[in-house]
Short mmCIF file of C-alpha atoms and ligand atoms in Angstrom, two decimals:
data_model
loop_
_atom_site.label_atom_id
_atom_site.label_comp_id
_atom_site.label_asym_id
_atom_site.label_seq_id
_atom_site.Cartn_x
_atom_site.Cartn_y
_atom_site.Cartn_z
CA UNK A 64 35.25 29.80 -31.14
CA UNK A 65 33.92 30.54 -27.70
CA UNK A 66 36.02 29.18 -24.86
CA UNK A 67 33.88 27.00 -22.59
CA UNK A 68 33.39 27.94 -18.97
CA UNK A 69 32.36 25.92 -15.94
CA UNK A 70 31.62 27.73 -12.71
CA UNK A 71 30.68 26.42 -9.27
CA UNK A 72 28.17 28.41 -7.25
CA UNK A 73 28.65 27.31 -3.67
CA UNK A 74 25.61 29.31 -2.54
CA UNK A 75 25.30 29.65 1.27
CA UNK A 76 27.24 26.46 1.95
CA UNK A 77 30.42 25.90 3.89
CA UNK A 78 32.39 26.37 7.07
CA UNK A 79 36.08 27.23 7.32
CA UNK A 80 36.78 23.52 7.74
CA UNK A 81 34.64 22.31 4.82
CA UNK A 82 35.96 25.09 2.59
CA UNK A 83 39.53 24.04 3.41
CA UNK A 84 38.63 20.48 2.44
CA UNK A 85 37.04 21.61 -0.84
CA UNK A 86 40.06 23.78 -1.69
CA UNK A 87 42.28 20.79 -1.09
CA UNK A 88 40.13 18.68 -3.41
CA UNK A 89 40.18 21.35 -6.12
CA UNK A 90 43.95 21.71 -5.87
CA UNK A 91 44.38 18.04 -6.69
CA UNK A 92 42.12 18.03 -9.76
CA UNK A 93 43.41 17.45 -13.26
CA UNK A 94 41.69 20.27 -15.09
CA UNK A 95 41.32 20.81 -18.84
CA UNK A 96 43.41 23.66 -20.22
CA UNK A 97 40.79 24.70 -22.78
CA UNK A 98 38.05 25.53 -20.25
CA UNK A 99 37.74 28.62 -18.04
CA UNK A 100 36.98 27.43 -14.51
CA UNK A 101 35.63 29.53 -11.67
CA UNK A 102 34.15 29.15 -8.20
CA UNK A 103 31.82 31.47 -6.32
CA UNK A 104 32.22 30.89 -2.56
CA UNK A 105 30.25 32.75 0.10
CA UNK A 106 31.89 36.16 0.54
CA UNK A 107 33.19 35.27 3.98
CA UNK A 108 35.45 32.60 2.48
CA UNK A 109 36.66 34.43 -0.65
CA UNK A 110 40.04 35.32 0.86
CA UNK A 111 40.54 31.75 2.08
CA UNK A 112 39.70 30.39 -1.37
CA UNK A 113 41.89 32.86 -3.26
CA UNK A 114 44.84 32.08 -0.98
CA UNK A 115 44.16 28.35 -1.09
CA UNK A 116 43.90 28.17 -4.88
CA UNK A 117 47.01 30.22 -5.57
CA UNK A 118 48.81 28.84 -8.61
CA UNK A 119 45.78 26.79 -9.73
CA UNK A 120 43.98 28.18 -12.76
CA UNK A 121 40.61 28.61 -11.12
CA UNK A 122 39.10 32.10 -11.00
CA UNK A 123 37.19 33.26 -7.97
CA UNK A 124 34.03 35.32 -8.00
CA UNK A 125 31.37 36.61 -5.62
CA UNK A 126 27.73 35.60 -5.55
CA UNK A 127 26.50 39.17 -5.15
CA UNK A 128 27.81 42.73 -5.01
CA UNK A 129 26.57 46.23 -4.23
CA UNK A 130 24.67 48.58 -6.51
CA UNK A 131 27.47 51.12 -6.03
CA UNK A 132 30.86 50.42 -7.58
CA UNK A 133 33.09 51.95 -4.92
CA UNK A 134 33.40 51.47 -1.16
CA UNK A 135 31.36 53.87 0.94
CA UNK A 136 28.44 54.17 3.34
CA UNK A 137 26.28 51.20 2.41
CA UNK A 138 25.86 48.98 5.44
CA UNK A 139 26.03 45.25 4.90
CA UNK A 140 27.04 45.42 1.25
CA UNK A 141 30.32 44.63 -0.50
CA UNK A 142 31.50 46.93 -3.29
CA UNK A 143 32.71 45.55 -6.61
CA UNK A 144 35.90 47.57 -6.03
CA UNK A 145 36.44 45.60 -2.81
CA UNK A 146 35.92 42.32 -4.61
CA UNK A 147 38.54 43.33 -7.17
CA UNK A 148 40.86 44.29 -4.32
CA UNK A 149 40.38 40.81 -2.83
CA UNK A 150 41.29 39.19 -6.15
CA UNK A 151 37.88 38.39 -7.62
CA UNK A 152 37.33 38.61 -11.35
CA UNK A 153 33.65 37.68 -11.63
CA UNK A 154 30.34 38.25 -9.90
CA UNK A 155 26.92 36.62 -10.21
CA UNK A 156 24.10 39.05 -10.92
CA UNK A 157 20.44 38.14 -10.54
CA UNK A 158 20.58 34.54 -9.41
CA UNK A 159 16.98 33.33 -9.16
CA UNK A 160 17.35 32.75 -5.41
CA UNK A 161 18.11 36.47 -5.03
CA UNK A 162 15.32 37.48 -7.39
CA UNK A 163 12.79 35.26 -5.63
CA UNK A 164 13.83 35.06 -1.98
CA UNK A 165 15.39 38.53 -1.56
CA UNK A 166 13.13 40.24 -4.09
CA UNK A 167 15.83 41.75 -6.30
CA UNK A 168 14.20 43.37 -9.31
CA UNK A 169 15.50 44.23 -12.76
CA UNK A 170 16.19 47.87 -11.78
CA UNK A 171 18.45 46.81 -8.91
CA UNK A 172 20.15 44.21 -11.07
CA UNK A 173 20.87 46.73 -13.83
CA UNK A 174 22.70 48.85 -11.25
CA UNK A 175 24.64 45.86 -9.88
CA UNK A 176 25.62 44.78 -13.39
CA UNK A 177 26.83 48.28 -14.30
CA UNK A 178 28.67 48.77 -11.00
CA UNK A 179 30.47 45.45 -11.41
CA UNK A 180 31.59 46.29 -14.94
CA UNK A 181 32.71 49.74 -13.88
CA UNK A 182 35.29 48.02 -11.66
CA UNK A 183 36.36 45.49 -14.28
CA UNK A 184 34.48 42.53 -12.84
CA UNK A 185 32.79 40.21 -15.34
CA UNK A 186 29.11 39.95 -14.43
CA UNK A 187 27.47 36.55 -14.89
CA UNK A 188 23.83 37.48 -15.49
CA UNK A 189 21.48 34.71 -14.36
CA UNK A 190 18.09 34.44 -16.02
CA UNK A 191 15.39 31.78 -16.10
CA UNK A 192 11.71 31.00 -15.80
CA UNK A 193 9.69 29.33 -13.05
CA UNK A 194 7.77 26.10 -13.61
CA UNK A 195 4.52 28.05 -13.68
CA UNK A 196 5.87 30.37 -16.37
CA UNK A 197 7.14 27.44 -18.43
CA UNK A 198 3.83 25.63 -18.18
CA UNK A 199 2.06 28.82 -19.28
CA UNK A 200 4.28 28.91 -22.38
CA UNK A 201 6.01 32.08 -21.20
CA UNK A 202 9.63 30.88 -21.01
CA UNK A 203 11.02 32.95 -23.86
CA UNK A 204 9.00 35.98 -22.86
CA UNK A 205 10.33 35.89 -19.28
CA UNK A 206 13.93 35.23 -20.22
CA UNK A 207 13.69 37.84 -22.99
CA UNK A 208 12.43 40.42 -20.52
CA UNK A 209 15.20 39.70 -17.98
CA UNK A 210 17.87 40.00 -20.68
CA UNK A 211 16.15 42.93 -22.38
CA UNK A 212 16.22 44.93 -19.18
CA UNK A 213 20.04 45.03 -19.23
CA UNK A 214 20.18 45.65 -22.98
CA UNK A 215 17.78 48.59 -22.71
CA UNK A 216 19.53 50.14 -19.75
CA UNK A 217 23.19 49.52 -20.62
CA UNK A 218 23.18 48.68 -24.33
CA UNK A 219 24.07 45.39 -25.98
CA UNK A 220 27.74 46.41 -25.80
CA UNK A 221 27.65 45.48 -22.10
CA UNK A 222 27.67 41.82 -23.19
CA UNK A 223 31.10 42.15 -24.76
CA UNK A 224 32.38 41.76 -21.17
CA UNK A 225 29.79 39.54 -19.53
CA UNK A 226 28.57 35.97 -19.31
CA UNK A 227 24.94 34.82 -19.29
CA UNK A 228 23.67 31.83 -17.33
CA UNK A 229 20.30 30.35 -18.25
CA UNK A 230 18.98 28.63 -15.15
CA UNK A 231 15.39 27.41 -15.28
CA UNK A 232 14.16 27.83 -11.71
CA UNK A 233 12.37 24.47 -11.81
CA UNK A 234 15.67 22.72 -12.51
CA UNK A 235 17.66 24.31 -9.68
CA UNK A 236 18.38 21.94 -6.84
CA UNK A 237 15.52 19.69 -7.87
CA UNK A 238 17.33 16.96 -9.77
CA UNK A 239 15.15 17.88 -12.77
CA UNK A 240 17.42 18.97 -15.60
CA UNK A 241 16.20 20.72 -18.70
CA UNK A 242 16.72 18.33 -21.59
CA UNK A 243 19.65 19.32 -23.81
CA UNK A 244 17.13 20.35 -26.48
CA UNK A 245 15.01 22.41 -24.06
CA UNK A 246 18.12 24.24 -22.87
CA UNK A 247 19.44 24.67 -26.41
CA UNK A 248 16.13 26.21 -27.55
CA UNK A 249 16.33 28.89 -24.86
CA UNK A 250 20.05 29.48 -25.44
CA UNK A 251 19.40 29.95 -29.16
CA UNK A 252 16.65 32.48 -28.37
CA UNK A 253 18.99 34.38 -26.02
CA UNK A 254 21.66 34.53 -28.70
CA UNK A 255 19.12 35.61 -31.31
CA UNK A 256 17.92 38.43 -29.07
CA UNK A 257 21.49 39.69 -28.75
CA UNK A 258 22.13 39.16 -32.47
CA UNK A 259 19.20 41.38 -33.35
CA UNK A 260 21.25 44.19 -31.79
CA UNK A 261 24.80 43.12 -32.59
CA UNK A 262 25.77 39.82 -34.19
CA UNK A 263 29.42 39.97 -33.19
CA UNK A 264 28.55 40.31 -29.53
CA UNK A 265 25.93 37.56 -29.83
CA UNK A 266 28.48 35.16 -31.32
CA UNK A 267 31.11 35.97 -28.71
CA UNK A 268 29.12 35.85 -25.49
CA UNK A 269 29.24 32.67 -23.45
CA UNK A 270 25.89 31.17 -22.45
CA UNK A 271 26.08 28.76 -19.52
CA UNK A 272 23.36 26.34 -18.53
CA UNK A 273 22.55 25.83 -14.85
CA UNK A 274 20.11 23.53 -13.07
CA UNK A 275 20.98 20.09 -11.68
CA UNK A 276 24.07 19.67 -13.87
CA UNK A 277 26.12 16.61 -12.88
CA UNK A 278 28.97 14.71 -14.44
CA UNK A 279 26.39 12.24 -15.75
CA UNK A 280 24.45 14.79 -17.85
CA UNK A 281 27.12 17.41 -18.58
CA UNK A 282 28.53 15.96 -21.80
CA UNK A 283 25.15 15.92 -23.49
CA UNK A 284 24.24 19.43 -22.35
CA UNK A 285 27.62 20.93 -23.24
CA UNK A 286 27.44 19.25 -26.65
CA UNK A 287 24.63 21.57 -27.77
CA UNK A 288 25.74 24.32 -30.14
CA UNK A 289 24.68 27.30 -27.99
CA UNK A 290 25.61 25.86 -24.59
CA UNK A 291 29.10 27.06 -23.71
CA UNK A 292 29.43 25.44 -20.31
CA UNK A 293 27.64 25.37 -17.00
CA UNK A 294 26.89 27.08 -13.72
CA UNK A 295 26.92 24.31 -11.17
CA UNK A 296 25.29 24.38 -7.73
CA UNK A 297 25.16 21.26 -5.58
CA UNK A 298 27.59 19.21 -7.66
CA UNK A 299 30.27 21.90 -7.31
CA UNK A 300 30.56 21.16 -3.58
CA UNK A 301 32.18 17.86 -4.44
CA UNK A 302 35.61 18.50 -5.97
CA UNK A 303 35.79 15.23 -7.91
CA UNK A 304 32.32 15.66 -9.38
CA UNK A 305 33.10 19.28 -10.25
CA UNK A 306 36.35 18.24 -11.91
CA UNK A 307 34.49 15.68 -14.03
CA UNK A 308 32.01 18.36 -15.12
CA UNK A 309 34.90 20.68 -16.03
CA UNK A 310 36.46 17.93 -18.15
CA UNK A 311 33.09 17.35 -19.86
CA UNK A 312 33.31 20.91 -21.20
CA UNK A 313 36.79 20.36 -22.66
CA UNK A 314 37.81 20.01 -26.32
P1 LIG B 450 22.03 23.06 -8.80
O1 LIG B 450 23.16 22.65 -9.70
O2 LIG B 450 22.20 22.65 -7.38
O3 LIG B 450 20.70 22.68 -9.39
O4 LIG B 450 22.04 24.68 -8.76
C1 LIG B 450 22.15 25.40 -9.93
C2 LIG B 450 22.38 26.82 -9.61
O5 LIG B 450 21.52 27.49 -9.10
C3 LIG B 450 23.71 27.39 -9.90
O6 LIG B 450 23.71 28.76 -9.77
#
């Protein structure tokens, strides 16, 4: 059985004061013991969050990391080794906002994924299609290509120590959620693509859904056979709402 996971991506939100408030809210949550829970604060606040959540079983990750594993001359970047040193255990790779707004391409993301794993971080690979691609019937082709890029470069074995998040771009921050069946169909295709290479890895890897997940729709989404939890944006900035989503992934 795969252990469910719920992760909050705080994106570029927060101030020291609002982060302190959110930490306080998280500390007071009753969290399920059968769900892995993580938050991804902006890098600037990672130390504050790790200190503030001490003793609470919430992992902390970064939203991005460098293409090189170790510290060195790479202005403006943060090395996976530095994230490990800070106490992070996870890192997002290839969020659609970075693919689309920053222009990160598959080649860069392959390097980030490999560098993160080289330091023992668990990469959470984010993949998903735009509305235009979905309407053109290209969803599985696009998602298959994004996933295939890592498989080709690093081998399917890389997914023995990774998580995948399917996040349709049209559902991110829009209030439009993929229906549980739409999400399940893509998750099943992702698992089948991995299974064609290695069925054990395909069965073990956790596939999270992301895109306007709230407490109100989480139970239905997480009830689908290939949806192993969620990557939550806006709703993760509210501790009580996030806690309810975490509980929806339990038992
Ligand atoms: P929302 O939950 O705000 O739609 O964001 C999803 C997301 O992008 C998480 O990485």
